[in-house]
mmCIF file of C-alpha atoms in Angstrom:
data_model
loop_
_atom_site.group_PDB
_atom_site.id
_atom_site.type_symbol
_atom_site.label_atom_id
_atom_site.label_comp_id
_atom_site.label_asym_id
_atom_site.label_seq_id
_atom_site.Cartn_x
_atom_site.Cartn_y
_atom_site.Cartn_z
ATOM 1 C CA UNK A 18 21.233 -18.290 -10.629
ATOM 2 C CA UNK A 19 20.307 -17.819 -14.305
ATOM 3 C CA UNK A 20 16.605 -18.844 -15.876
ATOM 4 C CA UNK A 21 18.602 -20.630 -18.399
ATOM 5 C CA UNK A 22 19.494 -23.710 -15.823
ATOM 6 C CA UNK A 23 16.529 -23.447 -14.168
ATOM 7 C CA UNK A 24 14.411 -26.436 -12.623
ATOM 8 C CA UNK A 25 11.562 -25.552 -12.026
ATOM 9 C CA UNK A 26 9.116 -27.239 -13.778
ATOM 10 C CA UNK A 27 7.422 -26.203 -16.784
ATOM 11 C CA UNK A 28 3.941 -25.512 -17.199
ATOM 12 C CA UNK A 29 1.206 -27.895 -18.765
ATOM 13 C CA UNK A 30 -1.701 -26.275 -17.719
ATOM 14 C CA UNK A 31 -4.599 -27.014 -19.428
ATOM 15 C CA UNK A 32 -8.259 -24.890 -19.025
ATOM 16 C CA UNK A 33 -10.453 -26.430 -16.780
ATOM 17 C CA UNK A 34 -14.643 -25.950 -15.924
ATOM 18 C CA UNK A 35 -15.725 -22.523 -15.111
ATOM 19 C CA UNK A 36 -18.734 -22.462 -12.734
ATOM 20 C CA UNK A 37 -21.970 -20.394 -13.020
ATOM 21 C CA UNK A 38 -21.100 -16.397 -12.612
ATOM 22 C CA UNK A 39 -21.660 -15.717 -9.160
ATOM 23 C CA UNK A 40 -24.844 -13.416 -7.706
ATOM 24 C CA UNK A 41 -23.968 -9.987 -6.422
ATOM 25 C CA UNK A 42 -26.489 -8.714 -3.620
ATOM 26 C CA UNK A 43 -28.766 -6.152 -5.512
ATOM 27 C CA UNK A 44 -28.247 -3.777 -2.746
ATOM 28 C CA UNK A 45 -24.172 -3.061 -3.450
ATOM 29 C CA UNK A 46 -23.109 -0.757 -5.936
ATOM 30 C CA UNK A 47 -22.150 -1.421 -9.230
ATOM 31 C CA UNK A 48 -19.199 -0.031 -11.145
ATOM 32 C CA UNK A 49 -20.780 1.686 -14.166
ATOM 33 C CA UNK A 50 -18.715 -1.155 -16.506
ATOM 34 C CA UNK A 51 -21.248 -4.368 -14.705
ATOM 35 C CA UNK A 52 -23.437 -5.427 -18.162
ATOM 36 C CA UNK A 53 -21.614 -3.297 -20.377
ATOM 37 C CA UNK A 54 -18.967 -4.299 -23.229
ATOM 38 C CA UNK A 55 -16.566 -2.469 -21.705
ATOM 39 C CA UNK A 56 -16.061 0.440 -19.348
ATOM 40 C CA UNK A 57 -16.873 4.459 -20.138
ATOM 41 C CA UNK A 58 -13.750 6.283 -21.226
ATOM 42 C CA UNK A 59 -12.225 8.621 -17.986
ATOM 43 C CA UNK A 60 -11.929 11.614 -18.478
ATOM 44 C CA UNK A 61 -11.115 12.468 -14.614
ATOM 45 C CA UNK A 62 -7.798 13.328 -13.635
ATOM 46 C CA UNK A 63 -5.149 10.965 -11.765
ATOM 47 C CA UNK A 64 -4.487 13.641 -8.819
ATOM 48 C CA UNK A 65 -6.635 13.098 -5.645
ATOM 49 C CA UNK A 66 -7.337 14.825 -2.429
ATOM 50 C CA UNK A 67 -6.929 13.922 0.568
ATOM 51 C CA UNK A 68 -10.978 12.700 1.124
ATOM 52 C CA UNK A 69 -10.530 10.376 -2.110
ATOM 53 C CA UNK A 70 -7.331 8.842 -1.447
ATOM 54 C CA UNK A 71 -8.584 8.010 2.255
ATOM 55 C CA UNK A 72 -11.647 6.054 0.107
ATOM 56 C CA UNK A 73 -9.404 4.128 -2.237
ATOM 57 C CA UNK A 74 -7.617 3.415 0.988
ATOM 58 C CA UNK A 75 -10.263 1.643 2.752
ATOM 59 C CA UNK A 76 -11.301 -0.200 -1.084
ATOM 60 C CA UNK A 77 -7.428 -1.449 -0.914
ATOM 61 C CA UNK A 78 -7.248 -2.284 2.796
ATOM 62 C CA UNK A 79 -10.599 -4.473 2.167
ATOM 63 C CA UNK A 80 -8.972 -5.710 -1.100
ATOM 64 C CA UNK A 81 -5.751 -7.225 1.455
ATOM 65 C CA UNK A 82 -8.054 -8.376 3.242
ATOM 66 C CA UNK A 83 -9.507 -10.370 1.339
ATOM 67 C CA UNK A 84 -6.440 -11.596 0.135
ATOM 68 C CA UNK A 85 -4.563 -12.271 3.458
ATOM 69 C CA UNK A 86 -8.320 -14.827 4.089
ATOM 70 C CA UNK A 87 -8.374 -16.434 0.698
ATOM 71 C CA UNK A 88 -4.591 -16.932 1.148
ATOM 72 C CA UNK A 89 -5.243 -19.175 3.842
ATOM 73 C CA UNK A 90 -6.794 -21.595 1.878
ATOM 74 C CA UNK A 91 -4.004 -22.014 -0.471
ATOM 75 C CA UNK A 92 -3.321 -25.727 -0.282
ATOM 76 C CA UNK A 93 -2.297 -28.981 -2.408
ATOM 77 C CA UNK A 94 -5.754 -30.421 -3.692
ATOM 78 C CA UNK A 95 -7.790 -26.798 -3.289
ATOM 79 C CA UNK A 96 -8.995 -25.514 -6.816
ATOM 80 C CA UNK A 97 -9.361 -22.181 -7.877
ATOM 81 C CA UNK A 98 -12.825 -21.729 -8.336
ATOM 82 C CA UNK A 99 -13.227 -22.393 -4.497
ATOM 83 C CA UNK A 100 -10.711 -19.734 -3.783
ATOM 84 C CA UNK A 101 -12.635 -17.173 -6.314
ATOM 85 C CA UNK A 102 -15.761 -18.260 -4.367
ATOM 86 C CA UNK A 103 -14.280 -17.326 -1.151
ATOM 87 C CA UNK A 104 -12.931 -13.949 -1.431
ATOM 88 C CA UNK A 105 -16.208 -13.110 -3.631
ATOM 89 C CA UNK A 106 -18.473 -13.665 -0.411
ATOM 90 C CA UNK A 107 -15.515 -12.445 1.531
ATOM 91 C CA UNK A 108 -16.171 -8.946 -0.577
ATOM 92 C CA UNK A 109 -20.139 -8.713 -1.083
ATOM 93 C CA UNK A 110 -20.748 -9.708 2.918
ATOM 94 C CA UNK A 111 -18.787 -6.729 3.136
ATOM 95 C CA UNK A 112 -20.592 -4.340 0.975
ATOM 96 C CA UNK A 113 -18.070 -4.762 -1.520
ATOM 97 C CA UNK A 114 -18.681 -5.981 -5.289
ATOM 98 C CA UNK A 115 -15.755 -7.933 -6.716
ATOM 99 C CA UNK A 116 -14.094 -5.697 -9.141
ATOM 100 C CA UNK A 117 -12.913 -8.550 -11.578
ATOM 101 C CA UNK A 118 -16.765 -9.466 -11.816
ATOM 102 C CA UNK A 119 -17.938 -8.439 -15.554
ATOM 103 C CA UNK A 120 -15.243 -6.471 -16.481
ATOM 104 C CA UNK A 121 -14.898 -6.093 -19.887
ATOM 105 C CA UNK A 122 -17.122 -9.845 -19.719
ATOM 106 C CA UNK A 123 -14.526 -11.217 -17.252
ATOM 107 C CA UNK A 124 -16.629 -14.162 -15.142
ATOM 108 C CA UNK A 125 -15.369 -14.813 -11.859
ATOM 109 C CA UNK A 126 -14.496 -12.212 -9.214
ATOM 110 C CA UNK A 127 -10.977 -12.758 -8.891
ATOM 111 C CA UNK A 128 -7.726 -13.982 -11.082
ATOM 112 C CA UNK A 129 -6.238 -17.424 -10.072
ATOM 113 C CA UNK A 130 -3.019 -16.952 -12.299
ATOM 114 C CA UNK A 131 -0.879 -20.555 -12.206
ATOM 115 C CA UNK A 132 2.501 -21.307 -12.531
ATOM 116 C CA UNK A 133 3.123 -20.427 -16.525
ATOM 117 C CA UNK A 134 0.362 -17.908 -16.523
ATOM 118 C CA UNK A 135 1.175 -14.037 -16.221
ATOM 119 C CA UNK A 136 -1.987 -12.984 -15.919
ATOM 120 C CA UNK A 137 -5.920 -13.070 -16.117
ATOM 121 C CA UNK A 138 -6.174 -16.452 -15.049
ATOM 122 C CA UNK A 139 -9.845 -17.389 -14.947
ATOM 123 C CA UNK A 140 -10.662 -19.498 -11.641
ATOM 124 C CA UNK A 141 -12.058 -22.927 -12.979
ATOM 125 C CA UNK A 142 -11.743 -26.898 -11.784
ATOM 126 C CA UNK A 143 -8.073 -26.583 -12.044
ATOM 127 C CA UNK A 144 -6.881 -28.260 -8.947
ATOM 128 C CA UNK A 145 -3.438 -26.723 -7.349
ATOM 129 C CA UNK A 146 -0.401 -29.375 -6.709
ATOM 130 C CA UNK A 147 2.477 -29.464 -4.613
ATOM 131 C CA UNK A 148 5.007 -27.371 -5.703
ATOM 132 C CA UNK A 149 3.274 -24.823 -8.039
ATOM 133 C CA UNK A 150 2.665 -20.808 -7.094
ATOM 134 C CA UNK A 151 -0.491 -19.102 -7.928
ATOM 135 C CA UNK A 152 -0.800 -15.606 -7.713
ATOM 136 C CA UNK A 153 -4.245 -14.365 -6.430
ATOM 137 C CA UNK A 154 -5.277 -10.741 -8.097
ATOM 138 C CA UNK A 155 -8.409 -9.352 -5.775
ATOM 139 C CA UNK A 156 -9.750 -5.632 -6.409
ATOM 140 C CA UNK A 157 -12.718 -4.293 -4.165
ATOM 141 C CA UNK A 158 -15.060 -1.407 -5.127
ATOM 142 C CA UNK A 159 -16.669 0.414 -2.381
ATOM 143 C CA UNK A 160 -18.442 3.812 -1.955
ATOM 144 C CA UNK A 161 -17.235 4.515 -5.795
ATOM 145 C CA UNK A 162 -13.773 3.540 -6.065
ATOM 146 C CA UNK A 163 -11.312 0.595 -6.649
ATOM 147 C CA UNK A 164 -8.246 -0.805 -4.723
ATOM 148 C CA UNK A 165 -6.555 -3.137 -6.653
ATOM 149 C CA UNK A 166 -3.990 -5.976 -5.006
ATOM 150 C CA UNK A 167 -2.025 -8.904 -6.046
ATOM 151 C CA UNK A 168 0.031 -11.727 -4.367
ATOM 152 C CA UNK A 169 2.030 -14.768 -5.770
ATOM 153 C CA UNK A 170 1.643 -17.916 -2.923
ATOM 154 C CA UNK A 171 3.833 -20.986 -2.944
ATOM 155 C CA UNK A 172 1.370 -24.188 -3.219
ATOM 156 C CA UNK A 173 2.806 -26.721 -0.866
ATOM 157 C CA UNK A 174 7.015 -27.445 -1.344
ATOM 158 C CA UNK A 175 8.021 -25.449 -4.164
ATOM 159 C CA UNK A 176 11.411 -25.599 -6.071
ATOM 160 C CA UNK A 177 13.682 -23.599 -4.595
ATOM 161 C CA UNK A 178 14.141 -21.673 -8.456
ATOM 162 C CA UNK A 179 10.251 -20.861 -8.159
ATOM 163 C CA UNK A 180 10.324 -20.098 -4.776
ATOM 164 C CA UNK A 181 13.298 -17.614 -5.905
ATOM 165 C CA UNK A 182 10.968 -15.915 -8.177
ATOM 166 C CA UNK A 183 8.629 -14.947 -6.331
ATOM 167 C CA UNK A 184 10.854 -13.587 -3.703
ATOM 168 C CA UNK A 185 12.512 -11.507 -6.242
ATOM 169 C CA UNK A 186 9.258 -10.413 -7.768
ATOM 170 C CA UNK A 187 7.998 -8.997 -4.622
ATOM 171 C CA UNK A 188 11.889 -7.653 -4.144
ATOM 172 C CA UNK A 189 10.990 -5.619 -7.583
ATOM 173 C CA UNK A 190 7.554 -4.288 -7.396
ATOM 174 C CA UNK A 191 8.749 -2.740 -3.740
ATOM 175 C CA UNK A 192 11.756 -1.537 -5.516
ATOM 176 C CA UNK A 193 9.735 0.304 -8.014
ATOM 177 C CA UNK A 194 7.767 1.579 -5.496
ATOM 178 C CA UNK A 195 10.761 2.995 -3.422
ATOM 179 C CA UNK A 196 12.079 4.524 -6.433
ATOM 180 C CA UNK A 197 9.195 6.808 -6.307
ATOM 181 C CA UNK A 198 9.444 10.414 -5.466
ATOM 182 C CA UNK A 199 7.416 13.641 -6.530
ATOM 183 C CA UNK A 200 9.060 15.412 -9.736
ATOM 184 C CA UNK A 201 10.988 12.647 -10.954
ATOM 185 C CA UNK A 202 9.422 10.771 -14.362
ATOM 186 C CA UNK A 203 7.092 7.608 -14.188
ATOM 187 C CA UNK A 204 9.929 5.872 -16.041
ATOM 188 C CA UNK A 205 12.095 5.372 -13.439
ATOM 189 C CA UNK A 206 9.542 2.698 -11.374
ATOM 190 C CA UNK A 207 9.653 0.658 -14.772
ATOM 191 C CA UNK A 208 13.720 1.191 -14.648
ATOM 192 C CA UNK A 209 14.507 0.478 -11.100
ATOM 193 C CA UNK A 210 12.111 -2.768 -11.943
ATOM 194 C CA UNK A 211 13.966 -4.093 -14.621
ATOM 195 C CA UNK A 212 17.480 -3.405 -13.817
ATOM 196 C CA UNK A 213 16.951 -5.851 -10.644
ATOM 197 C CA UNK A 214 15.276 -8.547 -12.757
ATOM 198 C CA UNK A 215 18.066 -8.771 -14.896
ATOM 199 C CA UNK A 216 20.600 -9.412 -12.367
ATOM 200 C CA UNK A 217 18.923 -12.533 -12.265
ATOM 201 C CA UNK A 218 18.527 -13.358 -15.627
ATOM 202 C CA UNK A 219 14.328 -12.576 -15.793
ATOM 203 C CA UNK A 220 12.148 -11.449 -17.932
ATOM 204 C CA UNK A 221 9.654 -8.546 -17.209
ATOM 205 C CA UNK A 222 6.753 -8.403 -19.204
ATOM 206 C CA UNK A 223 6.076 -5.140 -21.340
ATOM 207 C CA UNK A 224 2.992 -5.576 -22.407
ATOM 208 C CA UNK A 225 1.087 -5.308 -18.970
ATOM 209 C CA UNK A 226 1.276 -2.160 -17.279
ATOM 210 C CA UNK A 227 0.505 -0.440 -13.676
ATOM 211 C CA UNK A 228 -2.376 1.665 -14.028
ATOM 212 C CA UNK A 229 -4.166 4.177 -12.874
ATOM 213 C CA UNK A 230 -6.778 3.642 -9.914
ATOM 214 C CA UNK A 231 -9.603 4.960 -7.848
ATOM 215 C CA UNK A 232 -13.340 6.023 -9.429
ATOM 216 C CA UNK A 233 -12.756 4.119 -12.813
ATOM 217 C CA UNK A 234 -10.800 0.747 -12.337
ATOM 218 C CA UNK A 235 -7.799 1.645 -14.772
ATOM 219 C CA UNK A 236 -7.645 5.447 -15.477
ATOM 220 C CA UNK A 237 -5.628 5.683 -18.556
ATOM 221 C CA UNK A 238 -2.043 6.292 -16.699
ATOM 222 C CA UNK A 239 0.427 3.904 -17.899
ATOM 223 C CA UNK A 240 2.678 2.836 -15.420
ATOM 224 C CA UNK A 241 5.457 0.536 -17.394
ATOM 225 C CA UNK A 242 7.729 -1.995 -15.563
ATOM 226 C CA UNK A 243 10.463 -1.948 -17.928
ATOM 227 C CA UNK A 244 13.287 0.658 -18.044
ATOM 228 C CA UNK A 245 10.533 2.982 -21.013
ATOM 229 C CA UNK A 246 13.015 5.873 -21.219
ATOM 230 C CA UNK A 247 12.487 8.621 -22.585
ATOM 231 C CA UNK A 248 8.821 7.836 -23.063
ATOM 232 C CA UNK A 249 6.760 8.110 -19.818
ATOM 233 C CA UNK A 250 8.314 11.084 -18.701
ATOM 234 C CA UNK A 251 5.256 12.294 -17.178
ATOM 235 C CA UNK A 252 6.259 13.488 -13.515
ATOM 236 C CA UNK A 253 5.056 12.098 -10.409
ATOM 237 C CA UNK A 254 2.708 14.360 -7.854
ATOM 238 C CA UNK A 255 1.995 14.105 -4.752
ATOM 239 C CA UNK A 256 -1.757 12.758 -4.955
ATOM 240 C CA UNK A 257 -1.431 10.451 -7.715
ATOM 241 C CA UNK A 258 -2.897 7.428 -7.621
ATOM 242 C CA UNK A 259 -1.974 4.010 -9.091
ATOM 243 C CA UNK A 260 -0.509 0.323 -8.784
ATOM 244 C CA UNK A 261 2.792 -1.252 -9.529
ATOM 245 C CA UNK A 262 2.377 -4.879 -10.335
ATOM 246 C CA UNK A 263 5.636 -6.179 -12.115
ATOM 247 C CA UNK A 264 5.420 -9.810 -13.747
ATOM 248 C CA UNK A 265 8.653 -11.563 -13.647
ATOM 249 C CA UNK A 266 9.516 -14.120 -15.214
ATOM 250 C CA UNK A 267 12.341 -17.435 -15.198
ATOM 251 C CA UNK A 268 12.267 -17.308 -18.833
ATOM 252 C CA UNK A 269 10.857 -15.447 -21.988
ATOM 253 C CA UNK A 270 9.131 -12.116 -21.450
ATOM 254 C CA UNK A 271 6.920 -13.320 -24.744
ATOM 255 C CA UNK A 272 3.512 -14.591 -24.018
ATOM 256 C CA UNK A 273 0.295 -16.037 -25.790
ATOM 257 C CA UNK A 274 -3.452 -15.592 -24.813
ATOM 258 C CA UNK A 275 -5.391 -18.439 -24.903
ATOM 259 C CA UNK A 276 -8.676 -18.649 -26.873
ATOM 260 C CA UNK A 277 -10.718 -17.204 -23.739
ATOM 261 C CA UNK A 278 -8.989 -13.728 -24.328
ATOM 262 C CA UNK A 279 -7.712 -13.680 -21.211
ATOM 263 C CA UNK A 280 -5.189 -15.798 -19.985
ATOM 264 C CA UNK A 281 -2.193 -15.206 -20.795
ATOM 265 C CA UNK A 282 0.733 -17.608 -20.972
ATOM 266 C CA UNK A 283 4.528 -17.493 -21.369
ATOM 267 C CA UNK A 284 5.515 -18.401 -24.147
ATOM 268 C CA UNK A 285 8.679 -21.191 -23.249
ATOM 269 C CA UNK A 286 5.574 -21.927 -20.259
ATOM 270 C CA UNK A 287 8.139 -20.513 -18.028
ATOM 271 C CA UNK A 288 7.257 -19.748 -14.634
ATOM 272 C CA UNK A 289 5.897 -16.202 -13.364
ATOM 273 C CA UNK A 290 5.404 -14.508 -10.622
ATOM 274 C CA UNK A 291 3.833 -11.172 -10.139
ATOM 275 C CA UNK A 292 2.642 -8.830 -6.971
ATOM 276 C CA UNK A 293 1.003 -5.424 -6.652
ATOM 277 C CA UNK A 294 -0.072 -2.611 -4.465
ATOM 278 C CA UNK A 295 -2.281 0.092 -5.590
ATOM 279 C CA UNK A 296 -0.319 3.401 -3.869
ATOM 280 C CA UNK A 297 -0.220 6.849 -3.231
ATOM 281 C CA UNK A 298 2.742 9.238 -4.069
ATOM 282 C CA UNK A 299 3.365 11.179 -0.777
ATOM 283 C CA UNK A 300 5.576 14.691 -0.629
ATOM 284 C CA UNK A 301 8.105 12.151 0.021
ATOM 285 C CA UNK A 302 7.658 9.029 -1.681
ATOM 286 C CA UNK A 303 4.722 6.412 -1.173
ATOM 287 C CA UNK A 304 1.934 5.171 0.875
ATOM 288 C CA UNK A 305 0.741 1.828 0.139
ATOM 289 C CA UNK A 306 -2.949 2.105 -0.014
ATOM 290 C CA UNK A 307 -3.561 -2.098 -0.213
ATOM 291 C CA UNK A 308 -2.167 -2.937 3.147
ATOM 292 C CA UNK A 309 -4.399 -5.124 5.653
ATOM 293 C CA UNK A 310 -6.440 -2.853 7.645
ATOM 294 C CA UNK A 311 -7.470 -5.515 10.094
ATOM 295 C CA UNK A 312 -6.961 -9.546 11.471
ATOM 296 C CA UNK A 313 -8.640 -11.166 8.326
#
């Protein structure tokens, strides 16, 4: 199957109404980044012991479920701003605060990405229809640290080109993340990612990156999902700490940002599809750290 016959549909979305921010419970912790322009500068390291992987683990494991609850809700005539609302009281009755939440001014606690958008979708009155995907990003910060998580969901029937995509999108973040093993560079996640894209004739966006993860919400790593050889060369330890989160797409790789600063949008308006786990590299590979800890 190549993008260039593909039928799935192409995007028209337009911005809808966003709702009032949300109220956080005064007694859960903020990140330090909550009223703030944007976040302090880390200067901590990307290497973690055992202790503060096993906290980013339960962060992540709250973050999927979330995500495995909200998911459940996914339905023709649902719109995203009642799917933000949901996982944010999913997270705060918790004890969590919804990472998303203020963020560099970012207003809702999760991002309701649809159809043509890669990324950063803001939840608003947009109303999902049969046939489109949405992909659902949900981070939870707990006792001081992040897990991050994304997941692309079908919306209804969907075309069996979009329902392709995000088959093969999940196929290529897990590929990256099986390419992973102590000693060898960060490059080859990125490499393994886009050399099984390709066979299909998708895109995968440069321009968004894995990152690192745990006491500040994106550490500085870089994490690229394109074959970045011989830059990011940097080699992976056991310890380390980040997400892969490929976005795929049936088309261009280019995108736009619409006027909100956020959203961004392929280019052709393309379909895209995108997952992610935040992980752990292990003496021998990977731990997934965003993996449901419980029945949701």
């Amino acid at each position: 199957m190549s993008s260039a016959g593909s039928t799935a549909p192409v995007g028209t979305l337009t911005k809808g109404t966003v709702s009032p921010e949300r109220p956080v419970p005064a007694h859960i912790e903020r990140p330090e980044y909550v009223g703030r322009p944007a976040p302090e500068k880390y200067t901590g390291q990307d290497v973690f012991d055992a202790a503060m992987v096993g906290r980013i683990r339960r962060a992540g494991q709250l973050a999927a479920d979330a995500m495995v609850a909200t998911g459940r809700l996914i339905t023709p005539g649902v719109t995203t701003d009642e799917l933000d609302a949901f996982a944010h009281d999913y997270l705060v009755e918790r004890g969590a605060y919804p990472s998303c939440l203020g963020y560099r001014g970012f207003p809702k606690s999760i991002c309701t990405s649809v159809n043509e958008v890669v990324c950063h979708g803001i939840p608003d009155s947009t109303v999902l229809a049969d046939g489109d995907i949405v992909n659902l990003d949900i981070t939870a910060y707990i006792d001081g640290v992040h897990g991050d998580h994304n997941v692309t969901f079908l919306v209804g029937d969907v075309d069996e080109d979009s329902r392709l995509l995000v088959e093969r999108s999940h196929e290529a973040m897990m590929r990256g993340i099986r390419a992973i093993r102590p000693g060898r560079p960060i490059n080859v996640i990125g490499r393994a990612i886009e050399v099984y894209a390709r066979r299909f004739g998708y895109g995968s966006v440069h321009e968004f990156i894995g990152h690192g993860v745990g006491p500040a919400f994106h550490t500085g790593l870089v994490i690229p999902h394109y074959d970045a050889a011989p830059d990011y060369s940097q080699p992976l330890e056991p310890g380390m700490v980040f997400t892969v989160e490929p976005m795929i797409t049936l088309g261009t790789r280019q995108f736009e940002l619409w006027e909100d600063d956020w959203t961004a949008v392929t280019r052709d308006r393309m379909r895209t599809a995108q997952f992610e786990h935040t992980l752990v590299v292990t003496e021998d590979g990977a731990e997934i750290l965003t993996l449901p800890n419980e029945e949701a």
